[in-house]
Amino acid sequence: MTKILPRSLDDTSAGQDHIDGEQEETFKPLTAQQAAMWRSEQRPAAASSLLAWQGIVVLVIGALTAALAGEAQAKSLVYGGVAVIAPAALMVLGLRGGLMRRLSVHPAGSLIGFALLEGGKLMLSVLLMLSAPQAVNNLSWLALLAGVVVALKVHWVVVGFHAIGAKRVV
């Protein structure tokens, strides 16, 4: 019986193939100058533009819904979108505000601040959806859910387009 021993950490034979046939890539960290150049080439992701795109798409889909299905469904759809977009906008304001600056002085402060803002955003979204029957006459829960889904999916589409536009460094 042959005993198979693990390869030692010192055994770095150059050019040796891995099990899947690919050669091992060596990781080379960027210098400070290369990192600064990479940052300057990347487009900054603006939360306000993301929120604007969410609002525009929800309003356009709401207008199409009004033309095809009626006013009650359109109002329900737009309210569902607002139940996602409004709390997110408040969270963005909170992240940019003085509370986060004060909390970020402590090591865990930023994490705690983010968790509190995220919890508030989720609670506000749920409260807006629970108050939907009082806020919208002839509420259509299916249209409200469609508005929520549209707003959430637009978020990922915008983030995806931003990632496509980012330059890759290999």
mmCIF file of N, CA and C in Angstrom, residues 2 4 13 15 24 31 43 59-60 62 73 80 86 92-93 99-100 122 137 144 146 149 152 158:
data_model
loop_
_atom_site.group_PDB
_atom_site.id
_atom_site.type_symbol
_atom_site.label_atom_id
_atom_site.label_comp_id
_atom_site.label_asym_id
_atom_site.label_seq_id
_atom_site.Cartn_x
_atom_site.Cartn_y
_atom_site.Cartn_z
ATOM 1 N N THR A 2 0.571 2.191 -0.884
ATOM 2 C CA THR A 2 1.354 3.406 -1.018
ATOM 3 C C THR A 2 0.685 4.523 -0.245
ATOM 4 N N ILE A 4 0.042 8.388 0.429
ATOM 5 C CA ILE A 4 0.120 9.665 -0.276
ATOM 6 C C ILE A 4 0.266 10.761 0.756
ATOM 7 N N SER A 13 7.152 24.055 -6.997
ATOM 8 C CA SER A 13 7.748 23.820 -8.310
ATOM 9 C C SER A 13 7.026 24.673 -9.334
ATOM 10 N N GLY A 15 5.437 26.186 -12.544
ATOM 11 C CA GLY A 15 4.823 25.632 -13.738
ATOM 12 C C GLY A 15 4.102 24.321 -13.520
ATOM 13 N N GLU A 24 -1.137 27.503 -11.790
ATOM 14 C CA GLU A 24 -1.419 28.344 -10.632
ATOM 15 C C GLU A 24 -1.051 29.793 -10.943
ATOM 16 N N THR A 31 0.287 48.262 -6.112
ATOM 17 C CA THR A 31 1.006 49.295 -5.375
ATOM 18 C C THR A 31 0.022 50.419 -5.072
ATOM 19 N N ARG A 43 -16.149 54.124 -12.196
ATOM 20 C CA ARG A 43 -17.238 55.082 -12.029
ATOM 21 C C ARG A 43 -17.800 54.948 -10.616
ATOM 22 N N LEU A 59 -42.713 54.490 -12.091
ATOM 23 C CA LEU A 59 -43.710 55.397 -12.672
ATOM 24 C C LEU A 59 -44.076 55.006 -14.101
ATOM 25 N N VAL A 60 -43.100 54.588 -14.897
ATOM 26 C CA VAL A 60 -43.388 54.168 -16.275
ATOM 27 C C VAL A 60 -44.248 52.908 -16.282
ATOM 28 N N GLY A 62 -46.145 51.978 -13.880
ATOM 29 C CA GLY A 62 -47.443 52.412 -13.353
ATOM 30 C C GLY A 62 -48.305 53.048 -14.427
ATOM 31 N N GLN A 73 -55.249 49.555 -10.108
ATOM 32 C CA GLN A 73 -54.065 48.702 -10.176
ATOM 33 C C GLN A 73 -52.789 49.540 -10.291
ATOM 34 N N GLY A 80 -46.653 50.203 -4.102
ATOM 35 C CA GLY A 80 -45.690 49.138 -3.805
ATOM 36 C C GLY A 80 -44.263 49.580 -4.079
ATOM 37 N N ALA A 86 -39.018 54.797 -0.850
ATOM 38 C CA ALA A 86 -38.992 55.822 0.203
ATOM 39 C C ALA A 86 -38.125 55.404 1.401
ATOM 40 N N VAL A 92 -30.415 56.149 2.760
ATOM 41 C CA VAL A 92 -29.292 56.847 2.119
ATOM 42 C C VAL A 92 -29.005 58.152 2.853
ATOM 43 N N LEU A 93 -30.058 58.886 3.194
ATOM 44 C CA LEU A 93 -29.860 60.128 3.949
ATOM 45 C C LEU A 93 -29.223 59.846 5.307
ATOM 46 N N LEU A 99 -24.998 61.212 12.158
ATOM 47 C CA LEU A 99 -25.005 60.077 13.076
ATOM 48 C C LEU A 99 -23.975 59.037 12.647
ATOM 49 N N MET A 100 -23.923 58.741 11.356
ATOM 50 C CA MET A 100 -22.952 57.751 10.876
ATOM 51 C C MET A 100 -21.523 58.256 11.050
ATOM 52 N N LEU A 122 -36.381 48.314 6.845
ATOM 53 C CA LEU A 122 -37.268 47.157 6.708
ATOM 54 C C LEU A 122 -38.584 47.371 7.451
ATOM 55 N N ASN A 137 -57.332 53.361 -2.302
ATOM 56 C CA ASN A 137 -58.693 52.853 -2.494
ATOM 57 C C ASN A 137 -58.672 51.704 -3.498
ATOM 58 N N LEU A 144 -49.676 45.672 -5.934
ATOM 59 C CA LEU A 144 -48.749 46.193 -4.933
ATOM 60 C C LEU A 144 -47.485 45.338 -4.887
ATOM 61 N N ALA A 146 -46.375 43.524 -7.307
ATOM 62 C CA ALA A 146 -45.664 43.763 -8.569
ATOM 63 C C ALA A 146 -44.820 45.036 -8.471
ATOM 64 N N VAL A 149 -41.735 44.213 -6.469
ATOM 65 C CA VAL A 149 -40.800 43.408 -7.261
ATOM 66 C C VAL A 149 -40.112 44.262 -8.323
ATOM 67 N N LEU A 152 -37.451 46.416 -6.685
ATOM 68 C CA LEU A 152 -36.293 45.632 -6.255
ATOM 69 C C LEU A 152 -35.477 45.127 -7.440
ATOM 70 N N VAL A 158 -29.751 48.062 -12.417
ATOM 71 C CA VAL A 158 -28.879 49.243 -12.410
ATOM 72 C C VAL A 158 -27.496 48.879 -11.872
#
